[in-house]
JSON list of C-alpha atoms in Angstrom, two decimals:
[
{"chain": "A", "resi": 1, "resn": "UNK", "atom": "CA", "xyz": [67.72, 77.31, -145.32]},
{"chain": "A", "resi": 2, "resn": "UNK", "atom": "CA", "xyz": [70.71, 76.09, -147.35]},
{"chain": "A", "resi": 3, "resn": "UNK", "atom": "CA", "xyz": [68.99, 76.95, -150.63]},
{"chain": "A", "resi": 4, "resn": "UNK", "atom": "CA", "xyz": [67.98, 80.40, -149.41]},
{"chain": "A", "resi": 5, "resn": "UNK", "atom": "CA", "xyz": [71.53, 81.08, -148.18]},
{"chain": "A", "resi": 6, "resn": "UNK", "atom": "CA", "xyz": [72.89, 80.04, -151.58]},
{"chain": "A", "resi": 7, "resn": "UNK", "atom": "CA", "xyz": [70.40, 82.25, -153.41]},
{"chain": "A", "resi": 8, "resn": "UNK", "atom": "CA", "xyz": [71.63, 85.21, -151.38]},
{"chain": "A", "resi": 9, "resn": "UNK", "atom": "CA", "xyz": [75.16, 84.57, -152.74]},
{"chain": "A", "resi": 10, "resn": "UNK", "atom": "CA", "xyz": [74.16, 84.70, -156.42]},
{"chain": "A", "resi": 11, "resn": "UNK", "atom": "CA", "xyz": [76.46, 86.93, -158.43]},
{"chain": "A", "resi": 12, "resn": "UNK", "atom": "CA", "xyz": [79.39, 86.76, -156.03]},
{"chain": "A", "resi": 13, "resn": "UNK", "atom": "CA", "xyz": [82.69, 85.81, -157.69]},
{"chain": "A", "resi": 14, "resn": "UNK", "atom": "CA", "xyz": [84.28, 82.38, -157.62]},
{"chain": "A", "resi": 15, "resn": "UNK", "atom": "CA", "xyz": [87.63, 82.33, -155.87]},
{"chain": "A", "resi": 16, "resn": "UNK", "atom": "CA", "xyz": [89.64, 79.20, -155.14]},
{"chain": "A", "resi": 17, "resn": "UNK", "atom": "CA", "xyz": [89.49, 78.20, -151.45]},
{"chain": "A", "resi": 18, "resn": "UNK", "atom": "CA", "xyz": [87.09, 81.04, -150.61]},
{"chain": "A", "resi": 19, "resn": "UNK", "atom": "CA", "xyz": [84.38, 80.58, -147.99]},
{"chain": "A", "resi": 20, "resn": "UNK", "atom": "CA", "xyz": [82.68, 83.97, -148.21]},
{"chain": "A", "resi": 21, "resn": "UNK", "atom": "CA", "xyz": [81.29, 86.33, -147.47]},
{"chain": "A", "resi": 22, "resn": "UNK", "atom": "CA", "xyz": [82.45, 88.12, -150.63]},
{"chain": "A", "resi": 23, "resn": "UNK", "atom": "CA", "xyz": [83.47, 85.13, -152.80]},
{"chain": "A", "resi": 24, "resn": "UNK", "atom": "CA", "xyz": [83.21, 81.34, -152.79]},
{"chain": "A", "resi": 25, "resn": "UNK", "atom": "CA", "xyz": [84.58, 78.17, -154.29]},
{"chain": "A", "resi": 26, "resn": "UNK", "atom": "CA", "xyz": [82.24, 75.21, -154.85]},
{"chain": "A", "resi": 27, "resn": "UNK", "atom": "CA", "xyz": [82.72, 73.44, -151.52]},
{"chain": "A", "resi": 28, "resn": "UNK", "atom": "CA", "xyz": [83.00, 76.71, -149.61]},
{"chain": "A", "resi": 29, "resn": "UNK", "atom": "CA", "xyz": [79.53, 77.67, -150.83]},
{"chain": "A", "resi": 30, "resn": "UNK", "atom": "CA", "xyz": [77.95, 74.34, -149.88]},
{"chain": "A", "resi": 31, "resn": "UNK", "atom": "CA", "xyz": [79.78, 74.28, -146.53]},
{"chain": "A", "resi": 32, "resn": "UNK", "atom": "CA", "xyz": [78.52, 77.78, -145.62]},
{"chain": "A", "resi": 33, "resn": "UNK", "atom": "CA", "xyz": [75.00, 77.09, -146.93]},
{"chain": "A", "resi": 34, "resn": "UNK", "atom": "CA", "xyz": [74.64, 74.07, -144.68]},
{"chain": "A", "resi": 35, "resn": "UNK", "atom": "CA", "xyz": [76.33, 75.83, -141.75]},
{"chain": "A", "resi": 36, "resn": "UNK", "atom": "CA", "xyz": [73.48, 78.36, -141.97]},
{"chain": "A", "resi": 37, "resn": "UNK", "atom": "CA", "xyz": [71.13, 75.38, -141.53]},
{"chain": "A", "resi": 38, "resn": "UNK", "atom": "CA", "xyz": [73.10, 74.05, -138.55]},
{"chain": "A", "resi": 39, "resn": "UNK", "atom": "CA", "xyz": [74.91, 71.23, -140.38]},
{"chain": "A", "resi": 40, "resn": "UNK", "atom": "CA", "xyz": [78.70, 71.14, -140.24]},
{"chain": "A", "resi": 41, "resn": "UNK", "atom": "CA", "xyz": [80.80, 69.76, -143.09]},
{"chain": "A", "resi": 42, "resn": "UNK", "atom": "CA", "xyz": [84.41, 70.16, -144.20]},
{"chain": "A", "resi": 43, "resn": "UNK", "atom": "CA", "xyz": [85.63, 72.51, -146.92]},
{"chain": "A", "resi": 44, "resn": "UNK", "atom": "CA", "xyz": [86.46, 69.76, -149.40]},
{"chain": "A", "resi": 45, "resn": "UNK", "atom": "CA", "xyz": [84.03, 68.31, -151.92]},
{"chain": "A", "resi": 46, "resn": "UNK", "atom": "CA", "xyz": [85.44, 64.77, -151.63]},
{"chain": "A", "resi": 47, "resn": "UNK", "atom": "CA", "xyz": [84.86, 64.77, -147.88]},
{"chain": "A", "resi": 48, "resn": "UNK", "atom": "CA", "xyz": [81.36, 66.20, -148.36]},
{"chain": "A", "resi": 49, "resn": "UNK", "atom": "CA", "xyz": [80.56, 63.36, -150.75]},
{"chain": "A", "resi": 50, "resn": "UNK", "atom": "CA", "xyz": [81.96, 60.74, -148.39]},
{"chain": "A", "resi": 51, "resn": "UNK", "atom": "CA", "xyz": [80.16, 61.85, -145.24]},
{"chain": "A", "resi": 52, "resn": "UNK", "atom": "CA", "xyz": [76.48, 61.76, -146.28]},
{"chain": "A", "resi": 53, "resn": "UNK", "atom": "CA", "xyz": [74.05, 59.12, -147.59]},
{"chain": "A", "resi": 54, "resn": "UNK", "atom": "CA", "xyz": [74.24, 58.66, -151.36]},
{"chain": "A", "resi": 55, "resn": "UNK", "atom": "CA", "xyz": [71.23, 59.53, -153.51]},
{"chain": "A", "resi": 56, "resn": "UNK", "atom": "CA", "xyz": [70.67, 58.33, -157.08]},
{"chain": "A", "resi": 57, "resn": "UNK", "atom": "CA", "xyz": [70.50, 61.22, -159.54]},
{"chain": "A", "resi": 58, "resn": "UNK", "atom": "CA", "xyz": [66.89, 60.35, -160.46]},
{"chain": "A", "resi": 59, "resn": "UNK", "atom": "CA", "xyz": [65.89, 60.70, -156.78]},
{"chain": "A", "resi": 60, "resn": "UNK", "atom": "CA", "xyz": [67.49, 64.07, -156.01]},
{"chain": "A", "resi": 61, "resn": "UNK", "atom": "CA", "xyz": [65.47, 66.49, -153.90]},
{"chain": "A", "resi": 62, "resn": "UNK", "atom": "CA", "xyz": [65.98, 70.22, -153.37]},
{"chain": "A", "resi": 63, "resn": "UNK", "atom": "CA", "xyz": [68.83, 70.72, -150.92]},
{"chain": "A", "resi": 64, "resn": "UNK", "atom": "CA", "xyz": [70.79, 67.64, -151.96]},
{"chain": "A", "resi": 65, "resn": "UNK", "atom": "CA", "xyz": [74.41, 68.12, -152.96]},
{"chain": "A", "resi": 66, "resn": "UNK", "atom": "CA", "xyz": [75.35, 67.08, -156.49]},
{"chain": "A", "resi": 67, "resn": "UNK", "atom": "CA", "xyz": [78.80, 66.24, -157.75]},
{"chain": "A", "resi": 68, "resn": "UNK", "atom": "CA", "xyz": [79.97, 66.80, -161.29]},
{"chain": "A", "resi": 69, "resn": "UNK", "atom": "CA", "xyz": [83.67, 67.46, -160.90]},
{"chain": "A", "resi": 70, "resn": "UNK", "atom": "CA", "xyz": [82.68, 70.09, -158.34]},
{"chain": "A", "resi": 71, "resn": "UNK", "atom": "CA", "xyz": [79.94, 70.17, -155.74]},
{"chain": "A", "resi": 72, "resn": "UNK", "atom": "CA", "xyz": [76.73, 72.19, -156.15]},
{"chain": "A", "resi": 73, "resn": "UNK", "atom": "CA", "xyz": [73.37, 72.53, -154.40]},
{"chain": "A", "resi": 74, "resn": "UNK", "atom": "CA", "xyz": [70.35, 71.01, -156.16]},
{"chain": "A", "resi": 75, "resn": "UNK", "atom": "CA", "xyz": [67.36, 73.36, -156.13]},
{"chain": "A", "resi": 76, "resn": "UNK", "atom": "CA", "xyz": [64.91, 71.23, -158.12]},
{"chain": "A", "resi": 77, "resn": "UNK", "atom": "CA", "xyz": [63.66, 71.10, -161.68]},
{"chain": "A", "resi": 78, "resn": "UNK", "atom": "CA", "xyz": [67.04, 69.98, -162.98]},
{"chain": "A", "resi": 79, "resn": "UNK", "atom": "CA", "xyz": [68.73, 73.15, -161.69]},
{"chain": "A", "resi": 80, "resn": "UNK", "atom": "CA", "xyz": [71.60, 73.81, -159.27]},
{"chain": "A", "resi": 81, "resn": "UNK", "atom": "CA", "xyz": [73.27, 76.72, -157.54]},
{"chain": "A", "resi": 82, "resn": "UNK", "atom": "CA", "xyz": [76.96, 76.48, -158.28]},
{"chain": "A", "resi": 83, "resn": "UNK", "atom": "CA", "xyz": [80.25, 78.34, -157.79]},
{"chain": "A", "resi": 84, "resn": "UNK", "atom": "CA", "xyz": [81.81, 76.80, -160.89]},
{"chain": "A", "resi": 85, "resn": "UNK", "atom": "CA", "xyz": [85.26, 78.13, -161.72]},
{"chain": "A", "resi": 86, "resn": "UNK", "atom": "CA", "xyz": [87.70, 81.03, -161.82]},
{"chain": "A", "resi": 87, "resn": "UNK", "atom": "CA", "xyz": [86.30, 83.94, -163.79]},
{"chain": "A", "resi": 88, "resn": "UNK", "atom": "CA", "xyz": [82.70, 82.96, -163.07]},
{"chain": "A", "resi": 89, "resn": "UNK", "atom": "CA", "xyz": [80.19, 83.79, -160.34]},
{"chain": "A", "resi": 90, "resn": "UNK", "atom": "CA", "xyz": [77.80, 81.93, -158.06]},
{"chain": "A", "resi": 91, "resn": "UNK", "atom": "CA", "xyz": [74.87, 81.20, -160.36]},
{"chain": "A", "resi": 92, "resn": "UNK", "atom": "CA", "xyz": [71.91, 79.01, -161.18]},
{"chain": "A", "resi": 93, "resn": "UNK", "atom": "CA", "xyz": [72.68, 76.47, -163.90]},
{"chain": "A", "resi": 94, "resn": "UNK", "atom": "CA", "xyz": [71.38, 73.24, -165.37]},
{"chain": "A", "resi": 95, "resn": "UNK", "atom": "CA", "xyz": [72.42, 70.15, -163.45]},
{"chain": "A", "resi": 96, "resn": "UNK", "atom": "CA", "xyz": [74.09, 68.76, -166.56]},
{"chain": "A", "resi": 97, "resn": "UNK", "atom": "CA", "xyz": [76.11, 65.58, -166.33]},
{"chain": "A", "resi": 98, "resn": "UNK", "atom": "CA", "xyz": [76.24, 64.52, -162.69]},
{"chain": "A", "resi": 99, "resn": "UNK", "atom": "CA", "xyz": [78.38, 61.87, -161.01]},
{"chain": "A", "resi": 100, "resn": "UNK", "atom": "CA", "xyz": [76.11, 61.46, -157.99]},
{"chain": "A", "resi": 101, "resn": "UNK", "atom": "CA", "xyz": [74.37, 63.09, -155.09]},
{"chain": "A", "resi": 102, "resn": "UNK", "atom": "CA", "xyz": [74.25, 63.06, -151.32]},
{"chain": "A", "resi": 103, "resn": "UNK", "atom": "CA", "xyz": [71.65, 64.15, -148.78]},
{"chain": "A", "resi": 104, "resn": "UNK", "atom": "CA", "xyz": [73.04, 66.17, -145.84]},
{"chain": "A", "resi": 105, "resn": "UNK", "atom": "CA", "xyz": [71.20, 66.11, -142.56]}
]
């Protein structure tokens, strides 16, 4: 559900502190994606990282949250859905260099 919600947001602009429906920041996107799946989390990536079980990068599964300076949703195959920065849009990107992951739910 969280992945499907995130896919429906592709192309929407990044905006700092935005939680939709027309624009998102990184943690606003993940917060709303998991809210659609019935899981509540705060609108702050540090709190999202702290509240769920940690997952090693080599054990990530679709739906896990990944952290790389910002939070994104892992969709599998080394790819994420991310709301990366001002001037960009919600998009699919390579996971790149990742600090760690967590598994909501």
